[in-house]
Coordinates of C-alpha atoms in Angstrom, one line a residue:
M50 CA 25.7 12.4 5.8
K51 CA 24.9 9.2 8.2
K52 CA 23.6 6.2 6.5
L53 CA 20.8 4.4 8.1
T54 CA 21.0 0.7 8.0
K55 CA 19.0 -2.1 5.6
F56 CA 16.4 -2.3 8.5
Q57 CA 16.6 1.7 8.8
S58 CA 16.1 1.8 4.7
A59 CA 13.1 -0.7 5.5
I60 CA 11.5 1.4 8.0
F61 CA 12.0 4.3 6.0
T62 CA 10.5 3.3 2.5
L63 CA 8.1 1.4 4.5
G64 CA 7.3 4.6 6.6
G65 CA 7.2 6.3 3.3
L66 CA 4.7 4.6 1.6
M67 CA 2.2 4.6 4.4
L68 CA 1.9 7.9 4.2
I69 CA 0.7 8.1 1.0
V70 CA -1.8 5.1 0.9
G71 CA -3.2 6.6 4.8
A72 CA -3.6 10.2 3.3
V73 CA -5.3 8.8 -0.5
A74 CA -7.6 6.3 1.6
Y75 CA -8.4 9.3 4.2
F76 CA -10.4 10.7 1.2
F77 CA -12.3 7.5 1.0
S78 CA -13.0 6.8 4.3
H79 CA -12.0 8.5 8.0
S80 CA -11.9 4.7 9.1
L81 CA -10.0 4.3 12.3
I82 CA -7.4 1.9 10.4
V83 CA -6.4 5.0 7.5
Q84 CA -6.0 7.2 10.6
I85 CA -3.0 4.4 12.1
V86 CA -1.4 3.6 9.1
Y87 CA -1.3 7.7 8.7
A88 CA 0.0 7.6 11.9
L89 CA 2.5 4.6 11.8
G90 CA 3.5 6.0 8.1
A91 CA 4.7 9.2 9.7
M92 CA 6.5 8.4 12.7
G93 CA 8.3 5.8 10.1
Y94 CA 8.7 8.0 8.0
V95 CA 9.6 11.0 10.0
F96 CA 11.7 9.1 13.0
M97 CA 14.0 7.6 10.3
Q98 CA 14.6 10.6 8.8
W99 CA 16.3 12.7 12.4
L100 CA 18.1 9.1 12.3
Q101 CA 20.2 11.2 9.6
R102 CA 22.1 13.1 10.5
Y103 CA 24.1 15.5 9.2
E104 CA 28.1 16.0 10.8
G105 CA 29.5 17.5 8.6
D106 CA 29.9 21.9 9.5
D107 CA 28.7 23.1 6.1
L108 CA 26.2 26.0 7.3
T109 CA 23.8 25.1 4.0
L110 CA 24.0 21.3 4.6
Q111 CA 22.8 22.3 8.5
R112 CA 20.7 24.7 8.0
L113 CA 19.0 22.4 5.8
R114 CA 18.9 19.8 7.8
K115 CA 17.3 21.9 10.4
L116 CA 14.6 22.9 8.3
Q117 CA 13.9 19.0 7.4
V118 CA 13.5 18.4 11.1
I119 CA 10.6 21.4 11.2
S120 CA 9.3 19.4 9.2
G121 CA 8.6 16.0 10.4
V122 CA 7.1 17.9 12.7
L123 CA 4.8 19.4 10.8
I124 CA 4.1 15.9 8.9
L125 CA 3.4 14.7 13.2
V126 CA 1.9 16.9 13.9
S127 CA -0.9 16.5 10.4
A128 CA -0.8 13.0 12.3
A129 CA -2.2 13.7 15.2
L130 CA -5.1 16.6 13.4
M131 CA -6.2 14.3 10.9
V132 CA -6.6 11.1 14.4
A133 CA -8.6 15.0 16.4
N134 CA -10.8 15.1 12.9
D135 CA -13.1 12.4 13.9
H136 CA -13.4 11.8 17.9
V137 CA -11.3 14.6 19.2
Y138 CA -13.8 17.4 17.2
D139 CA -16.6 17.0 19.5
I140 CA -14.1 18.4 22.4
F141 CA -13.2 20.8 20.0
A142 CA -16.5 22.1 19.1
M143 CA -17.7 22.6 23.0
Y144 CA -14.7 25.1 22.5
K145 CA -14.9 26.9 19.5
I146 CA -11.4 25.9 18.5
D147 CA -12.4 24.5 14.9
V148 CA -9.8 21.3 13.4
Y149 CA -11.5 20.4 11.0
N150 CA -9.4 19.7 7.8
Y151 CA -5.9 21.2 9.2
W152 CA -4.4 18.2 8.8
V153 CA -4.1 18.8 5.4
I154 CA -2.1 22.1 5.5
F155 CA -0.1 21.4 7.9
L156 CA 1.0 17.9 5.2
F157 CA 1.1 21.0 2.6
I158 CA 3.7 22.6 4.5
G159 CA 5.5 19.5 5.5
V160 CA 5.4 18.2 2.1
F161 CA 7.0 20.9 0.6
M162 CA 9.0 21.9 2.8
Q163 CA 10.6 17.9 2.5
L164 CA 10.8 18.1 -1.5
Y165 CA 12.9 21.5 -1.2
T166 CA 15.1 20.7 1.6
I167 CA 15.9 17.1 -1.1
L168 CA 16.6 18.3 -4.0
R169 CA 18.6 21.2 -1.9
K170 CA 21.1 18.9 -0.3
D171 CA 21.4 16.3 -3.2
K172 CA 22.2 19.5 -5.4
E173 CA 24.8 21.0 -2.0
L174 CA 25.9 17.0 -1.6
Q175 CA 27.2 17.5 -5.3
K176 CA 28.9 20.8 -5.2
K177 CA 31.3 19.4 -2.2
L178 CA 32.0 16.3 -3.9
N179 CA 33.1 18.6 -7.2
N180 CA 35.4 21.1 -5.1
R181 CA 37.0 18.0 -3.9
S182 CA 37.5 16.4 -6.5

């Protein structure tokens, strides 16, 4: 796995924190600032995660990397749907397309996939290290 620089790691951590704060704060306030915090956090977290490439030839780790990219896309879609929930809802309501709170579903699926891939990648990397020894 490619290591992030200290600056990239800071953006990754800050993005994750902003993602959590924005998601929790949205249930108390639907303000635009909360949505911006969530969206910026999602972008920081996902884009820094995408910089962590796997450059090996293990098919299991390559598959897990692809799942991580897909889950990142789902988290970014959840950010777009959160904003659309309050600001674009009236436009979609004209066309009878209901986007109300679908962002939570995309976030849940994306986070579930993130947890799965993180736990599996760690286990696979440990197995690979033990085989070398």
